[in-house]
Coordinates of N, CA and C in Angstrom, one line a residue:
A1 N 1.4 -14.5 2.6 CA 1.4 -13.1 1.9 C 2.8 -12.5 2.2
L2 N 3.3 -12.7 3.4 CA 4.6 -12.0 3.7 C 5.7 -12.6 2.9
A3 N 5.7 -13.9 2.6 CA 6.7 -14.6 1.8 C 6.6 -14.0 0.4
S4 N 5.5 -13.7 -0.1 CA 5.3 -13.1 -1.5 C 5.9 -11.7 -1.4
A5 N 5.5 -10.9 -0.4 CA 6.0 -9.6 -0.3 C 7.5 -9.5 -0.2
E6 N 8.1 -10.5 0.4 CA 9.6 -10.6 0.5 C 10.2 -11.1 -0.7
G7 N 9.4 -11.5 -1.7 CA 10.0 -12.1 -3.0 C 10.3 -13.6 -2.9
R8 N 9.9 -14.2 -1.8 CA 10.1 -15.7 -1.7 C 8.8 -16.4 -2.3
H9 N 8.7 -16.3 -3.6 CA 7.5 -16.7 -4.3 C 7.3 -18.3 -4.2
A10 N 8.4 -19.0 -4.2 CA 8.3 -20.5 -4.1 C 7.7 -20.9 -2.8
D11 N 8.2 -20.2 -1.7 CA 7.7 -20.5 -0.4 C 6.3 -20.1 -0.3
A12 N 5.9 -18.9 -0.8 CA 4.6 -18.4 -0.8 C 3.6 -19.3 -1.5
A13 N 4.0 -19.8 -2.7 CA 3.2 -20.7 -3.4 C 2.9 -22.0 -2.6
G14 N 3.9 -22.5 -1.9 CA 3.7 -23.7 -1.1 C 2.8 -23.4 0.1
L15 N 3.0 -22.3 0.7 CA 2.1 -21.9 1.9 C 0.7 -21.7 1.5
F16 N 0.5 -21.0 0.4 CA -0.8 -20.7 -0.1 C -1.5 -22.0 -0.5
A17 N -0.8 -22.9 -1.1 CA -1.4 -24.2 -1.5 C -1.8 -25.0 -0.3
R18 N -1.0 -25.0 0.8 CA -1.4 -25.7 2.1 C -2.7 -25.0 2.6
A19 N -2.7 -23.7 2.6 CA -3.9 -23.0 3.1 C -5.1 -23.3 2.3
R20 N -4.9 -23.3 0.9 CA -6.1 -23.6 0.0 C -6.6 -25.0 0.3
R21 N -5.8 -26.0 0.5 CA -6.2 -27.3 0.9 C -6.9 -27.4 2.2
A22 N -6.4 -26.7 3.2 CA -7.0 -26.7 4.5 C -8.4 -26.0 4.5
Y23 N -8.5 -24.9 3.8 CA -9.8 -24.2 3.7 C -10.8 -25.0 2.9
G24 N -10.2 -25.7 2.0 CA -11.1 -26.6 1.1 C -11.8 -27.6 1.9
V25 N -11.2 -28.1 3.0 CA -11.8 -29.2 3.8 C -12.9 -28.5 4.7
L26 N -12.6 -27.3 5.1 CA -13.6 -26.6 6.0 C -14.7 -26.0 5.1
P27 N -15.8 -25.6 5.7 CA -16.8 -24.9 4.9 C -16.4 -23.4 4.8
Q28 N -15.2 -23.1 4.2 CA -14.7 -21.8 4.0 C -14.4 -21.5 2.5
P29 N -15.3 -21.5 1.6 CA -15.0 -21.4 0.2 C -14.4 -20.1 -0.2
Y30 N -14.7 -19.0 0.5 CA -14.1 -17.7 0.1 C -12.6 -17.7 0.6
A31 N -12.4 -18.2 1.8 CA -11.0 -18.3 2.2 C -10.1 -19.2 1.3
A32 N -10.8 -20.3 0.9 CA -10.1 -21.2 -0.1 C -9.8 -20.5 -1.4
A33 N -10.7 -19.7 -1.9 CA -10.5 -18.9 -3.1 C -9.4 -17.9 -2.9
R34 N -9.4 -17.2 -1.8 CA -8.3 -16.2 -1.5 C -6.9 -16.9 -1.5
A35 N -6.9 -18.1 -0.9 CA -5.6 -18.8 -0.8 C -5.2 -19.2 -2.3
A36 N -6.2 -19.7 -3.0 CA -5.9 -20.1 -4.4 C -5.4 -18.9 -5.2
E37 N -6.0 -17.8 -5.0 CA -5.5 -16.6 -5.7 C -4.0 -16.3 -5.3
G38 N -3.7 -16.3 -4.1 CA -2.4 -16.1 -3.6 C -1.4 -17.1 -4.2
E39 N -1.8 -18.3 -4.2 CA -0.9 -19.4 -4.8 C -0.7 -19.1 -6.3
A40 N -1.8 -18.7 -7.0 CA -1.7 -18.5 -8.5 C -0.8 -17.3 -8.7
R41 N -0.9 -16.2 -7.9 CA -0.1 -15.0 -8.1 C 1.4 -15.4 -7.8
A42 N 1.7 -16.2 -6.8 CA 3.0 -16.5 -6.5 C 3.6 -17.4 -7.6
R43 N 2.8 -18.3 -8.1 CA 3.3 -19.1 -9.3 C 3.5 -18.3 -10.5
L44 N 2.7 -17.3 -10.7 CA 2.8 -16.4 -11.8 C 4.2 -15.7 -11.7
A45 N 4.5 -15.2 -10.5 CA 5.8 -14.5 -10.3 C 7.0 -15.4 -10.6
L46 N 6.7 -16.7 -10.4 CA 7.8 -17.7 -10.7 C 7.9 -18.1 -12.1
G47 N 6.9 -17.7 -12.9 CA 6.9 -18.0 -14.3 C 6.3 -19.4 -14.6
D48 N 5.5 -19.9 -13.6 CA 4.9 -21.2 -13.8 C 3.7 -21.1 -14.7
G49 N 3.7 -22.0 -15.8 CA 2.6 -22.0 -16.7 C 1.3 -22.4 -16.2
A50 N 1.3 -23.1 -15.1 CA 0.0 -23.6 -14.5 C -0.7 -22.4 -13.8
A51 N 0.0 -21.3 -13.6 CA -0.6 -20.2 -12.9 C -1.8 -19.6 -13.6
T52 N -1.7 -19.5 -14.9 CA -2.8 -18.9 -15.7 C -4.1 -19.6 -15.6
P53 N -4.1 -21.0 -15.8 CA -5.4 -21.7 -15.6 C -5.9 -21.6 -14.2
A54 N -5.0 -21.6 -13.2 CA -5.4 -21.6 -11.8 C -6.0 -20.2 -11.5
L55 N -5.5 -19.2 -12.1 CA -6.0 -17.8 -11.8 C -7.4 -17.7 -12.5
R56 N -7.5 -18.3 -13.7 CA -8.8 -18.3 -14.4 C -9.9 -19.0 -13.5
E57 N -9.5 -20.2 -13.0 CA -10.4 -21.0 -12.2 C -10.8 -20.2 -10.9
T58 N -9.8 -19.5 -10.3 CA -10.1 -18.7 -9.1 C -11.1 -17.6 -9.4
A59 N -10.9 -17.0 -10.6 CA -11.9 -15.9 -11.0 C -13.3 -16.5 -11.1
E60 N -13.4 -17.7 -11.7 CA -14.7 -18.4 -11.8 C -15.2 -18.8 -10.4
R61 N -14.4 -19.2 -9.6 CA -14.8 -19.6 -8.2 C -15.3 -18.4 -7.5
Y62 N -14.6 -17.2 -7.6 CA -15.1 -16.0 -7.0 C -16.5 -15.6 -7.5
A63 N -16.6 -15.7 -8.8 CA -17.9 -15.4 -9.5 C -19.0 -16.3 -9.0
R64 N -18.8 -17.5 -8.8 CA -19.8 -18.5 -8.3 C -20.2 -18.1 -6.8
L65 N -19.2 -17.5 -6.1 CA -19.5 -17.1 -4.7 C -20.1 -15.8 -4.6
G66 N -20.2 -15.1 -5.8 CA -20.8 -13.7 -5.8 C -19.8 -12.7 -5.4
A67 N -18.5 -13.0 -5.3 CA -17.5 -12.1 -5.0 C -17.0 -11.4 -6.3
T68 N -17.8 -10.5 -6.8 CA -17.6 -9.9 -8.1 C -16.3 -9.0 -8.1
H69 N -16.0 -8.3 -7.1 CA -14.8 -7.5 -7.1 C -13.6 -8.3 -7.2
D70 N -13.6 -9.4 -6.4 CA -12.4 -10.4 -6.4 C -12.3 -11.0 -7.8
A71 N -13.4 -11.4 -8.4 CA -13.4 -12.0 -9.7 C -12.9 -11.1 -10.7
A72 N -13.3 -9.8 -10.6 CA -12.8 -8.8 -11.5 C -11.3 -8.5 -11.4
R73 N -10.8 -8.6 -10.1 CA -9.4 -8.4 -9.9 C -8.6 -9.5 -10.6
C74 N -9.1 -10.7 -10.5 CA -8.4 -11.8 -11.2 C -8.4 -11.7 -12.7
R75 N -9.6 -11.3 -13.2 CA -9.7 -11.2 -14.7 C -8.9 -10.0 -15.2
R76 N -8.7 -9.0 -14.4 CA -7.9 -7.8 -14.7 C -6.4 -8.3 -14.8
L77 N -6.0 -9.1 -13.9 CA -4.6 -9.6 -13.9 C -4.4 -10.5 -15.1
L78 N -5.4 -11.3 -15.4 CA -5.2 -12.1 -16.6 C -5.1 -11.3 -17.9
R79 N -5.9 -10.3 -18.0 CA -5.8 -9.4 -19.1 C -4.5 -8.7 -19.2
E80 N -3.9 -8.3 -18.0 CA -2.6 -7.6 -18.0 C -1.5 -8.5 -18.5
I81 N -1.7 -9.8 -18.3 CA -0.6 -10.7 -18.8 C -1.0 -11.3 -20.2
G82 N -2.0 -10.7 -20.8 CA -2.3 -11.0 -22.2 C -3.2 -12.2 -22.4
V83 N -4.0 -12.6 -21.4 CA -4.9 -13.7 -21.5 C -6.3 -13.2 -21.8
E84 N -6.9 -13.8 -22.8 CA -8.3 -13.5 -23.2 C -9.2 -13.9 -22.0
V85 N -10.1 -13.0 -21.6 CA -11.0 -13.3 -20.5 C -12.4 -13.3 -20.9
R86 N -13.2 -14.2 -20.5 CA -14.6 -14.3 -20.7 C -15.3 -14.1 -19.4
L87 N -16.4 -13.3 -19.4 CA -17.2 -13.1 -18.2 C -18.1 -14.4 -18.0
P88 N -18.4 -14.6 -16.7 CA -19.3 -15.8 -16.4 C -20.7 -15.6 -17.0
G89 N -21.4 -16.7 -17.0 CA -22.8 -16.6 -17.5 C -23.0 -16.6 -19.0
G90 N -21.9 -17.1 -19.7 CA -22.1 -17.2 -21.1 C -22.1 -15.9 -21.9
R91 N -21.8 -14.8 -21.2 CA -21.8 -13.5 -21.8 C -20.5 -13.3 -22.6
G92 N -19.5 -14.3 -22.3 CA -18.2 -14.3 -23.0 C -17.8 -13.0 -23.6
R93 N -17.2 -12.1 -22.9 CA -16.8 -10.9 -23.5 C -15.4 -10.4 -23.1
K94 N -14.7 -10.3 -24.1 CA -13.4 -9.5 -24.0 C -13.8 -8.2 -24.5
A95 N -12.9 -7.4 -25.1 CA -13.4 -6.2 -25.8 C -14.3 -6.5 -26.9
G96 N -14.2 -7.7 -27.6 CA -15.0 -8.1 -28.7 C -16.5 -8.3 -28.3
G97 N -16.7 -8.4 -27.0 CA -18.1 -8.6 -26.5 C -18.9 -7.3 -26.4
L98 N -18.3 -6.2 -26.7 CA -19.0 -4.9 -26.7 C -19.8 -4.7 -27.9
S99 N -20.9 -4.1 -27.8 CA -21.7 -3.8 -29.0 C -20.9 -2.7 -29.8
Q100 N -21.3 -2.5 -31.0 CA -20.7 -1.4 -31.8 C -20.7 -0.1 -31.1
R101 N -21.9 0.3 -30.6 CA -22.0 1.6 -29.9 C -21.1 1.6 -28.7
E102 N -21.1 0.5 -27.9 CA -20.2 0.5 -26.7 C -18.7 0.6 -27.1
K103 N -18.3 0.0 -28.2 CA -17.0 0.2 -28.7 C -16.7 1.7 -29.0
E104 N -17.6 2.3 -29.7 CA -17.4 3.7 -30.0 C -17.3 4.6 -28.7
V105 N -18.2 4.3 -27.8 CA -18.1 5.0 -26.5 C -16.8 4.7 -25.8
A106 N -16.4 3.5 -25.7 CA -15.1 3.1 -25.1 C -13.9 3.8 -25.7
R107 N -13.9 3.9 -27.1 CA -12.8 4.5 -27.8 C -12.7 6.0 -27.4
L108 N -13.9 6.6 -27.3 CA -13.9 8.1 -26.9 C -13.5 8.3 -25.5
V109 N -13.9 7.4 -24.6 CA -13.5 7.4 -23.2 C -12.0 7.3 -23.1
A110 N -11.5 6.3 -23.8 CA -10.0 6.1 -23.8 C -9.2 7.3 -24.3
L111 N -9.9 8.1 -25.2 CA -9.2 9.3 -25.7 C -9.4 10.5 -24.7
G112 N -10.1 10.2 -23.6 CA -10.2 11.2 -22.6 C -11.4 12.2 -22.7
R113 N -12.4 11.8 -23.5 CA -13.5 12.6 -23.7 C -14.5 12.5 -22.6
T114 N -15.2 13.6 -22.2 CA -16.2 13.6 -21.2 C -17.5 13.0 -21.7
N115 N -18.4 12.7 -20.8 CA -19.7 12.2 -21.3 C -20.4 13.2 -22.2
R116 N -20.3 14.4 -21.8 CA -21.0 15.5 -22.6 C -20.4 15.5 -24.1
E117 N -19.1 15.5 -24.1 CA -18.4 15.5 -25.4 C -18.8 14.2 -26.3
I118 N -18.8 13.1 -25.6 CA -19.2 11.8 -26.3 C -20.6 12.0 -26.8
A119 N -21.5 12.5 -26.0 CA -22.9 12.6 -26.3 C -23.0 13.5 -27.6
D120 N -22.3 14.6 -27.6 CA -22.3 15.5 -28.8 C -21.8 14.9 -30.0
V121 N -20.7 14.1 -29.9 CA -20.1 13.4 -31.1 C -21.0 12.4 -31.7
L122 N -21.6 11.6 -30.8 CA -22.4 10.4 -31.2 C -23.9 10.8 -31.3
F123 N -24.3 12.0 -31.0 CA -25.7 12.4 -31.1 C -26.6 11.6 -30.1
L124 N -26.1 11.5 -28.9 CA -26.8 10.8 -27.9 C -27.1 11.7 -26.7
S125 N -28.0 11.3 -25.8 CA -28.1 12.1 -24.5 C -27.0 11.7 -23.6
T126 N -26.7 12.7 -22.7 CA -25.6 12.4 -21.7 C -26.0 11.2 -20.9
R127 N -27.2 11.0 -20.5 CA -27.7 9.9 -19.7 C -27.4 8.6 -20.5
T128 N -27.7 8.5 -21.8 CA -27.4 7.3 -22.6 C -25.9 7.0 -22.6
V129 N -25.1 8.0 -22.7 CA -23.6 7.8 -22.6 C -23.2 7.3 -21.3
E130 N -23.8 7.8 -20.2 CA -23.5 7.3 -18.9 C -23.8 5.9 -18.8
T131 N -24.9 5.5 -19.3 CA -25.3 4.0 -19.3 C -24.3 3.2 -20.1
H132 N -23.9 3.7 -21.3 CA -23.0 2.9 -22.1 C -21.6 2.8 -21.4
V133 N -21.2 3.9 -20.7 CA -19.9 3.9 -20.0 C -20.0 2.9 -18.9
A134 N -21.1 2.9 -18.1 CA -21.2 1.9 -17.0 C -21.2 0.5 -17.6
T135 N -21.8 0.2 -18.7 CA -21.9 -1.1 -19.3 C -20.5 -1.5 -19.8
V136 N -19.8 -0.6 -20.4 CA -18.4 -0.9 -20.8 C -17.5 -1.2 -19.6
L137 N -17.6 -0.5 -18.6 CA -16.8 -0.7 -17.4 C -17.1 -2.1 -16.8
R138 N -18.4 -2.5 -16.8 CA -18.8 -3.8 -16.3 C -18.3 -4.9 -17.2
K139 N -18.5 -4.8 -18.5 CA -18.1 -5.8 -19.4 C -16.6 -6.0 -19.4
L140 N -15.8 -4.9 -19.3 CA -14.4 -5.0 -19.3 C -13.8 -5.4 -17.9
G141 N -14.7 -5.4 -16.9 CA -14.2 -5.8 -15.5 C -13.3 -4.8 -14.9
V142 N -13.5 -3.5 -15.2 CA -12.7 -2.4 -14.6 C -13.6 -1.5 -13.8
R143 N -13.0 -0.7 -12.9 CA -13.8 0.2 -12.1 C -13.7 1.7 -12.5
S144 N -12.8 2.0 -13.3 CA -12.5 3.4 -13.6 C -12.4 3.7 -15.1
R145 N -12.8 4.8 -15.5 CA -12.7 5.2 -17.0 C -11.2 5.2 -17.4
T146 N -10.3 5.5 -16.4 CA -8.9 5.6 -16.8 C -8.3 4.2 -17.1
Q147 N -9.0 3.1 -16.7 CA -8.6 1.8 -16.9 C -9.0 1.2 -18.3
I148 N -9.7 2.0 -19.0 CA -10.1 1.6 -20.4 C -9.0 2.0 -21.3
A149 N -8.3 1.0 -21.9 CA -7.1 1.3 -22.7 C -7.4 2.0 -23.9
P150 N -6.5 2.9 -24.4 CA -6.7 3.6 -25.6 C -6.6 2.6 -26.8
P151 N -7.2 2.9 -27.9 CA -7.1 1.9 -29.0 C -5.7 1.8 -29.5
A152 N -5.4 0.6 -30.0 CA -4.0 0.3 -30.5 C -3.8 0.9 -31.8

């Protein structure tokens, strides 16, 4: 991690790869996933094309381990670099995986509307809007309303 922080991404990738292999031999799947993520991030910083599939695999590995926040962090990074991301369990959702109503709610959230304002515009209860917002956040793999991008 220090090598990455110092900008020595090639060294970091090699060190993370060694750690990933070592943890892979031990019964330490989470530590192996963390090392794989570090390696993928270092390779991404180097412009290595193999980083994207490695990061996708790491997100899936985290998801299998039940490490949902770690999986979401990897999916968020993938989205930031322009890679389509599908959620595990066959729910395959990028923004296109949202229902029509969820898309409407997400658009209004991205425009900075409050739940009450969204409820008034869409003729819904505030509680229903809260549920839609929570679902949108989960499906997009983000934690905050501010991370929902405004429409293009």
